[in-house]
Each structure stands twice: as structure tokens, then as C-alpha cells.
mmCIF file of N, CA and C in Angstrom:
data_model
loop_
_atom_site.group_PDB
_atom_site.id
_atom_site.type_symbol
_atom_site.label_atom_id
_atom_site.label_comp_id
_atom_site.label_asym_id
_atom_site.label_seq_id
_atom_site.Cartn_x
_atom_site.Cartn_y
_atom_site.Cartn_z
ATOM 1 N N MET A 57 -2.299 -6.821 -1.132
ATOM 2 C CA MET A 57 -0.623 -5.653 -0.642
ATOM 3 C C MET A 57 -0.178 -5.351 -2.406
ATOM 4 N N SER A 58 0.574 -6.517 -2.634
ATOM 5 C CA SER A 58 2.133 -6.717 -2.989
ATOM 6 C C SER A 58 1.492 -5.729 -4.140
ATOM 7 N N ALA A 59 0.749 -4.422 -4.942
ATOM 8 C CA ALA A 59 0.887 -3.465 -6.168
ATOM 9 C C ALA A 59 1.306 -2.507 -5.263
ATOM 10 N N PHE A 60 1.654 -2.401 -3.836
ATOM 11 C CA PHE A 60 2.212 -0.899 -2.697
ATOM 12 C C PHE A 60 3.171 -0.746 -2.009
ATOM 13 N N TYR A 61 4.248 -2.289 -2.793
ATOM 14 C CA TYR A 61 5.589 -2.773 -2.465
ATOM 15 C C TYR A 61 6.519 -1.552 -2.381
ATOM 16 N N GLY A 62 6.875 -1.520 -4.084
ATOM 17 C CA GLY A 62 8.459 -0.460 -4.357
ATOM 18 C C GLY A 62 7.541 0.919 -3.927
ATOM 19 N N THR A 63 6.179 1.966 -3.220
ATOM 20 C CA THR A 63 5.884 2.365 -3.452
ATOM 21 C C THR A 63 6.482 3.331 -2.015
ATOM 22 N N ASN A 64 6.993 3.242 -1.074
ATOM 23 C CA ASN A 64 8.081 3.479 -0.116
ATOM 24 C C ASN A 64 9.652 3.416 -1.001
ATOM 25 N N THR A 65 10.005 2.789 -1.737
ATOM 26 C CA THR A 65 11.378 2.887 -1.000
ATOM 27 C C THR A 65 11.946 3.459 -3.311
ATOM 28 N N SER A 66 10.628 3.443 -3.499
ATOM 29 C CA SER A 66 10.395 4.321 -5.139
ATOM 30 C C SER A 66 10.381 6.000 -4.955
ATOM 31 N N ASN A 67 10.763 6.258 -3.034
ATOM 32 C CA ASN A 67 10.049 7.732 -2.835
ATOM 33 C C ASN A 67 8.277 8.068 -3.500
ATOM 34 N N ARG A 68 8.091 7.225 -2.800
ATOM 35 C CA ARG A 68 6.198 7.076 -2.921
ATOM 36 C C ARG A 68 4.966 7.380 -2.322
ATOM 37 N N SER A 69 5.899 7.663 -1.306
ATOM 38 C CA SER A 69 4.927 6.855 -0.304
ATOM 39 C C SER A 69 3.621 7.945 0.124
ATOM 40 N N GLU A 70 2.971 8.426 -0.339
ATOM 41 C CA GLU A 70 2.090 8.440 0.251
ATOM 42 C C GLU A 70 0.725 7.215 -1.466
ATOM 43 N N LEU A 71 1.505 7.353 -2.461
ATOM 44 C CA LEU A 71 0.709 5.608 -3.237
ATOM 45 C C LEU A 71 -0.064 4.916 -2.829
ATOM 46 N N SER A 72 1.081 4.562 -0.804
ATOM 47 C CA SER A 72 0.922 3.453 -0.097
ATOM 48 C C SER A 72 -0.359 3.159 1.737
ATOM 49 N N LEU A 73 -0.399 5.109 1.671
ATOM 50 C CA LEU A 73 -1.439 5.281 2.431
ATOM 51 C C LEU A 73 -3.270 4.462 1.860
ATOM 52 N N PRO A 74 -3.248 4.145 0.147
ATOM 53 C CA PRO A 74 -4.388 2.944 0.222
ATOM 54 C C PRO A 74 -4.378 1.974 0.347
ATOM 55 N N GLY A 75 -3.650 1.425 0.522
ATOM 56 C CA GLY A 75 -3.316 0.611 0.796
ATOM 57 C C GLY A 75 -3.335 0.392 2.015
ATOM 58 N N ILE A 76 -3.193 1.260 3.095
ATOM 59 C CA ILE A 76 -3.205 1.187 4.790
ATOM 60 C C ILE A 76 -4.575 1.645 5.301
ATOM 61 N N ASP A 77 -4.668 2.813 3.922
ATOM 62 C CA ASP A 77 -7.125 2.584 4.107
ATOM 63 C C ASP A 77 -7.157 1.477 4.356
ATOM 64 N N ALA A 78 -7.178 0.572 2.831
ATOM 65 C CA ALA A 78 -8.201 -0.951 2.791
ATOM 66 C C ALA A 78 -7.348 -1.839 4.447
ATOM 67 N N LEU A 79 -6.394 -1.638 5.166
ATOM 68 C CA LEU A 79 -6.265 -2.486 5.970
ATOM 69 C C LEU A 79 -6.948 -2.447 6.975
ATOM 70 N N LEU A 80 -6.081 -0.226 7.470
ATOM 71 C CA LEU A 80 -7.214 -0.076 8.429
ATOM 72 C C LEU A 80 -8.893 -0.303 8.656
ATOM 73 N N GLY A 81 -9.075 -0.428 7.398
ATOM 74 C CA GLY A 81 -10.823 -0.032 7.191
ATOM 75 C C GLY A 81 -11.328 -2.094 7.744
ATOM 76 N N PHE A 82 -10.577 -2.548 7.569
ATOM 77 C CA PHE A 82 -11.013 -4.400 7.784
ATOM 78 C C PHE A 82 -11.110 -4.007 9.197
ATOM 79 N N MET A 83 -10.405 -3.245 10.098
ATOM 80 C CA MET A 83 -10.510 -4.070 11.404
ATOM 81 C C MET A 83 -11.055 -4.537 12.146
ATOM 82 N N SER A 84 -11.859 -3.937 12.005
ATOM 83 C CA SER A 84 -13.140 -4.086 13.163
ATOM 84 C C SER A 84 -14.164 -5.124 12.098
ATOM 85 N N GLU A 85 -14.316 -4.789 10.899
ATOM 86 C CA GLU A 85 -13.997 -7.379 10.668
ATOM 87 C C GLU A 85 -13.417 -8.569 11.157
ATOM 88 N N GLY A 86 -11.862 -7.837 11.397
ATOM 89 C CA GLY A 86 -10.936 -8.151 11.556
ATOM 90 C C GLY A 86 -11.037 -8.622 12.593
ATOM 91 N N GLN A 87 -11.556 -8.391 13.959
ATOM 92 C CA GLN A 87 -11.850 -8.195 15.245
ATOM 93 C C GLN A 87 -12.561 -8.903 15.769
ATOM 94 N N GLU A 88 -13.811 -9.203 14.941
ATOM 95 C CA GLU A 88 -15.119 -10.006 14.525
ATOM 96 C C GLU A 88 -13.836 -11.490 14.605
ATOM 97 N N ARG A 89 -13.488 -11.663 13.498
ATOM 98 C CA ARG A 89 -13.426 -13.265 13.665
ATOM 99 C C ARG A 89 -12.662 -13.386 13.782
ATOM 100 N N ALA A 90 -11.202 -12.392 14.509
ATOM 101 C CA ALA A 90 -10.247 -13.407 15.376
ATOM 102 C C ALA A 90 -10.951 -14.086 16.938
ATOM 103 N N THR A 91 -12.143 -13.544 17.290
ATOM 104 C CA THR A 91 -13.014 -13.785 18.692
ATOM 105 C C THR A 91 -14.312 -14.512 17.861
ATOM 106 N N SER A 92 -13.924 -14.776 16.555
ATOM 107 C CA SER A 92 -14.990 -16.163 16.243
ATOM 108 C C SER A 92 -14.125 -17.846 16.570
ATOM 109 N N VAL A 93 -14.832 -18.676 17.114
ATOM 110 C CA VAL A 93 -13.910 -19.288 17.435
ATOM 111 C C VAL A 93 -14.298 -20.391 15.903
ATOM 112 N N ASP A 94 -15.835 -20.693 15.239
ATOM 113 C CA ASP A 94 -15.472 -21.378 14.167
ATOM 114 C C ASP A 94 -14.725 -20.409 12.982
ATOM 115 N N GLU A 95 -14.454 -18.711 13.360
ATOM 116 C CA GLU A 95 -14.140 -18.802 11.783
ATOM 117 C C GLU A 95 -12.500 -19.108 12.431
ATOM 118 N N LEU A 96 -12.123 -18.904 12.794
ATOM 119 C CA LEU A 96 -10.871 -19.922 13.505
ATOM 120 C C LEU A 96 -11.165 -21.502 12.673
ATOM 121 N N LYS A 97 -11.568 -21.988 13.233
ATOM 122 C CA LYS A 97 -11.243 -23.262 13.034
ATOM 123 C C LYS A 97 -11.560 -23.144 11.191
ATOM 124 N N ARG A 98 -11.944 -22.362 11.053
ATOM 125 C CA ARG A 98 -12.012 -21.876 9.409
ATOM 126 C C ARG A 98 -10.335 -21.952 8.750
ATOM 127 N N ILE A 99 -9.267 -22.188 9.116
ATOM 128 C CA ILE A 99 -7.927 -22.286 8.732
ATOM 129 C C ILE A 99 -7.506 -23.107 9.013
ATOM 130 N N ASN A 100 -8.134 -23.864 10.088
ATOM 131 C CA ASN A 100 -7.422 -24.995 10.944
ATOM 132 C C ASN A 100 -8.050 -25.812 12.276
ATOM 133 N N ALA A 101 -8.928 -26.845 11.834
ATOM 134 C CA ALA A 101 -10.040 -26.624 12.307
ATOM 135 C C ALA A 101 -9.249 -27.356 14.340
ATOM 136 N N ASP A 102 -8.310 -28.113 13.772
ATOM 137 C CA ASP A 102 -7.376 -29.992 14.085
ATOM 138 C C ASP A 102 -6.296 -28.239 15.281
ATOM 139 N N PHE A 103 -6.004 -28.604 15.519
ATOM 140 C CA PHE A 103 -4.811 -26.873 15.746
ATOM 141 C C PHE A 103 -5.155 -25.804 15.979
ATOM 142 N N VAL A 104 -6.425 -25.929 15.675
ATOM 143 C CA VAL A 104 -7.241 -24.733 17.161
ATOM 144 C C VAL A 104 -8.118 -25.571 18.146
ATOM 145 N N GLU A 105 -8.588 -26.639 18.118
ATOM 146 C CA GLU A 105 -8.584 -27.575 18.982
ATOM 147 C C GLU A 105 -7.770 -27.325 20.082
ATOM 148 N N GLN A 106 -6.571 -27.824 19.460
ATOM 149 C CA GLN A 106 -5.391 -28.568 20.006
ATOM 150 C C GLN A 106 -5.189 -27.121 21.072
ATOM 151 N N LYS A 107 -4.989 -26.421 20.993
ATOM 152 C CA LYS A 107 -4.086 -24.180 20.277
ATOM 153 C C LYS A 107 -6.214 -24.576 22.296
ATOM 154 N N ILE A 108 -7.125 -24.873 21.839
ATOM 155 C CA ILE A 108 -8.226 -24.334 23.143
ATOM 156 C C ILE A 108 -8.082 -25.611 24.270
ATOM 157 N N ALA A 109 -7.793 -26.769 23.907
ATOM 158 C CA ALA A 109 -7.537 -28.194 24.254
ATOM 159 C C ALA A 109 -5.939 -28.034 26.136
ATOM 160 N N LYS A 110 -5.790 -27.106 25.784
ATOM 161 C CA LYS A 110 -4.250 -26.571 25.980
ATOM 162 C C LYS A 110 -4.355 -25.171 26.570
ATOM 163 N N GLY A 111 -5.189 -24.467 26.729
ATOM 164 C CA GLY A 111 -5.890 -22.766 26.854
ATOM 165 C C GLY A 111 -4.837 -21.902 26.419
ATOM 166 N N ASP A 112 -4.607 -21.619 24.883
ATOM 167 C CA ASP A 112 -4.071 -21.030 24.947
ATOM 168 C C ASP A 112 -5.151 -20.053 24.015
ATOM 169 N N ILE A 113 -7.114 -20.824 23.925
ATOM 170 C CA ILE A 113 -7.444 -20.125 23.359
ATOM 171 C C ILE A 113 -8.397 -20.239 23.903
ATOM 172 N N ASP A 114 -9.701 -18.802 24.357
ATOM 173 C CA ASP A 114 -10.523 -19.316 24.679
ATOM 174 C C ASP A 114 -11.844 -20.447 24.326
ATOM 175 N N ALA A 115 -12.568 -20.706 24.558
ATOM 176 C CA ALA A 115 -13.424 -21.349 23.034
ATOM 177 C C ALA A 115 -14.713 -20.483 23.431
ATOM 178 N N GLU A 116 -15.096 -19.798 23.692
ATOM 179 C CA GLU A 116 -16.051 -19.106 23.488
ATOM 180 C C GLU A 116 -15.635 -18.116 22.836
ATOM 181 N N LYS A 117 -14.188 -16.783 22.803
ATOM 182 C CA LYS A 117 -14.202 -16.231 23.054
ATOM 183 C C LYS A 117 -13.968 -15.494 21.598
ATOM 184 N N GLY A 118 -12.291 -17.478 21.364
ATOM 185 C CA GLY A 118 -10.925 -17.048 20.881
ATOM 186 C C GLY A 118 -10.234 -16.291 21.243
ATOM 187 N N ILE A 119 -9.477 -15.212 20.600
ATOM 188 C CA ILE A 119 -8.391 -14.630 20.700
ATOM 189 C C ILE A 119 -9.132 -13.663 20.603
ATOM 190 N N GLU A 120 -9.321 -12.485 21.992
ATOM 191 C CA GLU A 120 -9.263 -11.076 22.026
ATOM 192 C C GLU A 120 -8.635 -9.883 21.637
ATOM 193 N N GLY A 121 -8.337 -9.057 21.061
ATOM 194 C CA GLY A 121 -7.295 -8.588 21.090
ATOM 195 C C GLY A 121 -6.924 -8.732 19.532
ATOM 196 N N ALA A 122 -6.938 -9.404 19.423
ATOM 197 C CA ALA A 122 -6.744 -8.987 17.870
ATOM 198 C C ALA A 122 -6.953 -9.296 16.873
ATOM 199 N N ILE A 123 -7.194 -9.708 15.877
ATOM 200 C CA ILE A 123 -7.046 -9.557 14.098
ATOM 201 C C ILE A 123 -6.533 -10.868 13.422
ATOM 202 N N LEU A 124 -7.789 -11.366 13.256
ATOM 203 C CA LEU A 124 -7.306 -11.774 11.872
ATOM 204 C C LEU A 124 -8.704 -11.054 10.202
ATOM 205 N N TYR A 125 -7.691 -11.336 9.506
ATOM 206 C CA TYR A 125 -7.555 -11.256 8.109
ATOM 207 C C TYR A 125 -7.678 -12.571 7.346
ATOM 208 N N PRO A 126 -8.843 -12.596 6.080
ATOM 209 C CA PRO A 126 -8.900 -13.430 4.729
ATOM 210 C C PRO A 126 -7.524 -13.148 4.263
ATOM 211 N N VAL A 127 -7.351 -13.689 3.012
ATOM 212 C CA VAL A 127 -6.001 -14.542 1.753
ATOM 213 C C VAL A 127 -7.134 -12.213 1.102
ATOM 214 N N GLY A 128 -7.757 -12.244 1.066
ATOM 215 C CA GLY A 128 -8.345 -11.510 0.421
ATOM 216 C C GLY A 128 -9.277 -9.424 0.623
ATOM 217 N N ILE A 129 -8.678 -8.897 1.004
ATOM 218 C CA ILE A 129 -9.599 -8.158 1.232
ATOM 219 C C ILE A 129 -9.642 -6.202 0.439
ATOM 220 N N GLY A 130 -10.328 -5.813 0.322
ATOM 221 C CA GLY A 130 -10.385 -4.628 -0.745
ATOM 222 C C GLY A 130 -10.821 -3.209 -0.016
ATOM 223 N N PRO A 131 -10.908 -2.234 -0.506
ATOM 224 C CA PRO A 131 -11.184 -1.259 0.597
ATOM 225 C C PRO A 131 -13.173 -1.027 1.392
ATOM 226 N N TRP A 132 -13.007 -0.288 2.265
ATOM 227 C CA TRP A 132 -13.628 -0.368 2.982
ATOM 228 C C TRP A 132 -14.315 -1.223 3.000
ATOM 229 N N GLY A 133 -14.047 -1.961 3.417
ATOM 230 C CA GLY A 133 -13.790 -2.852 4.779
ATOM 231 C C GLY A 133 -13.713 -4.291 3.897
ATOM 232 N N MET A 134 -14.485 -4.218 2.571
ATOM 233 C CA MET A 134 -15.338 -5.443 1.741
ATOM 234 C C MET A 134 -13.800 -6.335 1.877
ATOM 235 N N THR A 135 -14.772 -7.457 1.681
ATOM 236 C CA THR A 135 -13.711 -8.420 1.589
ATOM 237 C C THR A 135 -13.928 -9.462 -0.736
ATOM 238 N N LEU A 136 -13.353 -9.521 -0.559
ATOM 239 C CA LEU A 136 -13.219 -10.137 -2.234
ATOM 240 C C LEU A 136 -12.676 -11.159 -2.075
ATOM 241 N N ASP A 137 -12.096 -12.260 -1.320
ATOM 242 C CA ASP A 137 -11.424 -13.938 -1.339
ATOM 243 C C ASP A 137 -12.131 -14.201 -0.028
ATOM 244 N N ASN A 138 -12.802 -14.584 0.316
ATOM 245 C CA ASN A 138 -12.992 -15.205 1.843
ATOM 246 C C ASN A 138 -11.983 -16.731 1.972
ATOM 247 N N ALA A 139 -11.345 -16.507 1.658
ATOM 248 C CA ALA A 139 -10.503 -17.648 2.398
ATOM 249 C C ALA A 139 -9.657 -17.547 3.119
ATOM 250 N N TYR A 140 -9.183 -18.521 3.735
ATOM 251 C CA TYR A 140 -7.368 -18.051 4.131
ATOM 252 C C TYR A 140 -6.327 -18.714 3.402
ATOM 253 N N HIS A 141 -6.452 -20.097 3.372
ATOM 254 C CA HIS A 141 -5.898 -20.880 2.786
ATOM 255 C C HIS A 141 -5.425 -21.576 3.140
ATOM 256 N N ASN A 142 -5.310 -21.947 4.285
ATOM 257 C CA ASN A 142 -4.344 -21.997 6.027
ATOM 258 C C ASN A 142 -3.273 -21.141 6.327
ATOM 259 N N GLU A 143 -4.088 -19.638 5.483
ATOM 260 C CA GLU A 143 -3.131 -18.508 6.226
ATOM 261 C C GLU A 143 -3.584 -17.771 7.359
ATOM 262 N N ALA A 144 -2.483 -18.197 8.144
ATOM 263 C CA ALA A 144 -3.425 -17.730 9.538
ATOM 264 C C ALA A 144 -3.006 -15.651 10.036
ATOM 265 N N LEU A 145 -1.943 -15.339 9.549
ATOM 266 C CA LEU A 145 -0.887 -14.439 9.764
ATOM 267 C C LEU A 145 -0.769 -13.298 8.660
ATOM 268 N N ASN A 146 -2.143 -12.994 8.423
ATOM 269 C CA ASN A 146 -2.179 -12.464 6.854
ATOM 270 C C ASN A 146 -2.096 -10.868 7.127
ATOM 271 N N ALA A 147 -2.735 -10.653 8.451
ATOM 272 C CA ALA A 147 -2.639 -9.061 9.205
ATOM 273 C C ALA A 147 -1.168 -8.614 9.358
ATOM 274 N N ALA A 148 -0.793 -9.554 10.147
ATOM 275 C CA ALA A 148 0.556 -9.198 10.479
ATOM 276 C C ALA A 148 1.401 -9.649 9.146
ATOM 277 N N TYR A 149 1.478 -10.567 8.250
ATOM 278 C CA TYR A 149 2.119 -9.258 6.531
ATOM 279 C C TYR A 149 1.805 -8.532 6.460
ATOM 280 N N ASN A 150 1.027 -8.331 6.552
ATOM 281 C CA ASN A 150 0.656 -7.038 5.478
ATOM 282 C C ASN A 150 0.597 -5.313 6.230
ATOM 283 N N SER A 151 1.261 -5.398 7.055
ATOM 284 C CA SER A 151 2.687 -4.160 8.208
ATOM 285 C C SER A 151 3.262 -3.929 7.275
ATOM 286 N N TYR A 152 3.183 -5.205 6.775
ATOM 287 C CA TYR A 152 5.315 -4.277 6.296
ATOM 288 C C TYR A 152 4.690 -3.374 5.512
ATOM 289 N N LEU A 153 3.673 -3.143 4.836
ATOM 290 C CA LEU A 153 3.682 -1.584 4.157
ATOM 291 C C LEU A 153 3.313 -1.129 5.478
ATOM 292 N N MET A 154 3.305 -1.095 6.663
ATOM 293 C CA MET A 154 2.630 0.339 7.293
ATOM 294 C C MET A 154 3.994 0.610 7.588
ATOM 295 N N THR A 155 4.739 0.181 8.678
ATOM 296 C CA THR A 155 6.029 -0.731 9.207
ATOM 297 C C THR A 155 7.045 0.587 8.550
ATOM 298 N N GLN A 156 7.379 -0.267 6.087
ATOM 299 C CA GLN A 156 7.913 0.195 5.762
ATOM 300 C C GLN A 156 7.394 1.921 4.945
ATOM 301 N N TYR A 157 6.184 2.130 5.965
ATOM 302 C CA TYR A 157 6.074 3.852 5.238
ATOM 303 C C TYR A 157 6.056 4.576 6.066
ATOM 304 N N TYR A 158 5.982 4.158 8.074
ATOM 305 C CA TYR A 158 6.541 4.744 8.863
ATOM 306 C C TYR A 158 8.201 5.247 8.753
ATOM 307 N N ASP A 159 9.606 4.233 8.140
ATOM 308 C CA ASP A 159 10.182 4.143 8.522
ATOM 309 C C ASP A 159 10.563 4.736 6.709
ATOM 310 N N TYR A 160 10.277 5.071 5.981
ATOM 311 C CA TYR A 160 10.907 5.938 5.223
ATOM 312 C C TYR A 160 9.938 7.865 5.234
ATOM 313 N N THR A 161 8.839 7.712 6.263
ATOM 314 C CA THR A 161 8.239 9.200 6.541
ATOM 315 C C THR A 161 8.750 10.103 7.822
ATOM 316 N N LEU A 162 8.865 8.476 8.744
ATOM 317 C CA LEU A 162 8.705 9.298 9.300
ATOM 318 C C LEU A 162 7.192 10.052 10.094
ATOM 319 N N ASP A 163 5.879 9.918 9.539
ATOM 320 C CA ASP A 163 5.075 10.524 9.900
ATOM 321 C C ASP A 163 4.995 9.438 11.244
ATOM 322 N N GLU A 164 4.739 11.047 12.809
ATOM 323 C CA GLU A 164 4.397 9.758 13.837
ATOM 324 C C GLU A 164 1.791 10.639 14.082
ATOM 325 N N GLU A 165 2.313 11.120 12.755
ATOM 326 C CA GLU A 165 0.273 11.060 13.436
ATOM 327 C C GLU A 165 0.337 9.895 12.593
ATOM 328 N N ILE A 166 0.766 9.097 12.174
ATOM 329 C CA ILE A 166 -0.503 7.761 10.780
ATOM 330 C C ILE A 166 -0.200 7.029 11.814
ATOM 331 N N LEU A 167 1.062 7.327 13.197
ATOM 332 C CA LEU A 167 1.167 5.966 14.297
ATOM 333 C C LEU A 167 -0.523 5.937 15.166
ATOM 334 N N THR A 168 -1.166 6.823 15.115
ATOM 335 C CA THR A 168 -2.375 8.354 16.131
ATOM 336 C C THR A 168 -3.623 7.821 15.227
ATOM 337 N N ASN A 169 -3.071 7.779 14.577
ATOM 338 C CA ASN A 169 -4.494 6.604 13.157
ATOM 339 C C ASN A 169 -4.788 5.353 12.865
ATOM 340 N N GLY A 170 -4.043 4.600 13.832
ATOM 341 C CA GLY A 170 -5.413 2.939 13.913
ATOM 342 C C GLY A 170 -3.307 2.810 13.694
ATOM 343 N N VAL A 171 -2.907 3.302 12.901
ATOM 344 C CA VAL A 171 -1.435 1.775 12.889
ATOM 345 C C VAL A 171 -0.586 1.227 13.814
ATOM 346 N N TYR A 172 -0.654 1.813 14.407
ATOM 347 C CA TYR A 172 -0.140 1.199 16.352
ATOM 348 C C TYR A 172 -1.464 0.487 16.665
ATOM 349 N N ASP A 173 -2.562 0.031 17.142
ATOM 350 C CA ASP A 173 -2.982 -0.743 17.629
ATOM 351 C C ASP A 173 -3.767 -1.618 15.619
ATOM 352 N N TYR A 174 -3.489 -1.214 15.378
ATOM 353 C CA TYR A 174 -3.502 -2.755 14.246
ATOM 354 C C TYR A 174 -1.986 -3.035 13.998
ATOM 355 N N LEU A 175 -0.754 -2.926 14.210
ATOM 356 C CA LEU A 175 0.200 -3.381 14.554
ATOM 357 C C LEU A 175 0.059 -4.917 16.028
ATOM 358 N N LYS A 176 -0.888 -3.820 16.796
ATOM 359 C CA LYS A 176 -0.463 -4.276 18.484
ATOM 360 C C LYS A 176 -1.813 -5.501 18.280
ATOM 361 N N GLN A 177 -2.970 -5.768 17.500
ATOM 362 C CA GLN A 177 -3.302 -5.832 17.133
ATOM 363 C C GLN A 177 -3.278 -7.654 16.963
ATOM 364 N N SER A 178 -2.834 -7.489 15.535
ATOM 365 C CA SER A 178 -1.156 -8.288 14.872
ATOM 366 C C SER A 178 -1.406 -9.304 15.473
ATOM 367 N N VAL A 179 -0.594 -8.658 16.479
ATOM 368 C CA VAL A 179 1.319 -9.099 17.066
ATOM 369 C C VAL A 179 0.480 -10.188 18.572
ATOM 370 N N ALA A 180 -1.567 -9.267 18.863
ATOM 371 C CA ALA A 180 -1.746 -11.092 19.421
ATOM 372 C C ALA A 180 -2.255 -12.137 18.943
ATOM 373 N N PHE A 181 -2.753 -11.956 18.224
ATOM 374 C CA PHE A 181 -2.847 -13.429 17.820
ATOM 375 C C PHE A 181 -2.163 -13.813 16.518
#
């Protein structure tokens, strides 16, 4: 997503839309990953086991209502780098592109086109 970082501050907000579309296009896969305990353990198995023991993560259902993204996603729901590199907050980190787009355009329609759900699920993770 770094290719899109300057699009809003340079008054070219429309150029950030393909990045936003890629993030939104991966949501169903991200939801499946967040509810898979095996997938969560790929990030850090010891940490996930501790969270399960404390009751913070469901041992069967993972983290419901959340999204988990690997480091490398591409357009149309593709995965380009199916690794996490110990980074569990890729979805939340990339929400910057959406919040900046909204801040610079005040386009409320984009919020109803999936961005608000994306943000809620990022926070849930």
C-alpha cells in the first residue's frame, strides 16, 4: 500500500481508490483467516495459545467479527505474499489509506461501500 501513501496529500485522492478496492476485496478471506485458530497460530503460536487459555480467543472460532491480512495482498482478493512476518495488524495498518481518503474528500458514500465494515473488523482484531 505504500505506493498509495502520497495520493491524498497531493490532491490525487482518486488514485488511492485501487488500493482501497484491493483491501476491501480481501475482506472475506481476511474474515476466514481471523476465525481460523490454525491461521492465527501461523503468526505466533505461543501468544495465541496464551490468549486461548485466558479466554481472549475462542479455541474453535478464533476471532469472530474480525479480519486478518497477510503482508502481501493484491487486487481481486489475491495473496502475493502469504506470510505474516510476525505482523498481525496489517489490516489495521492499511486502514490509513481509507481514513486519509475520507479526510481529504469527505466522501461519505465510501463509508457505506465497505470501508466502515473494514474499519470495525480491523478494530475487532
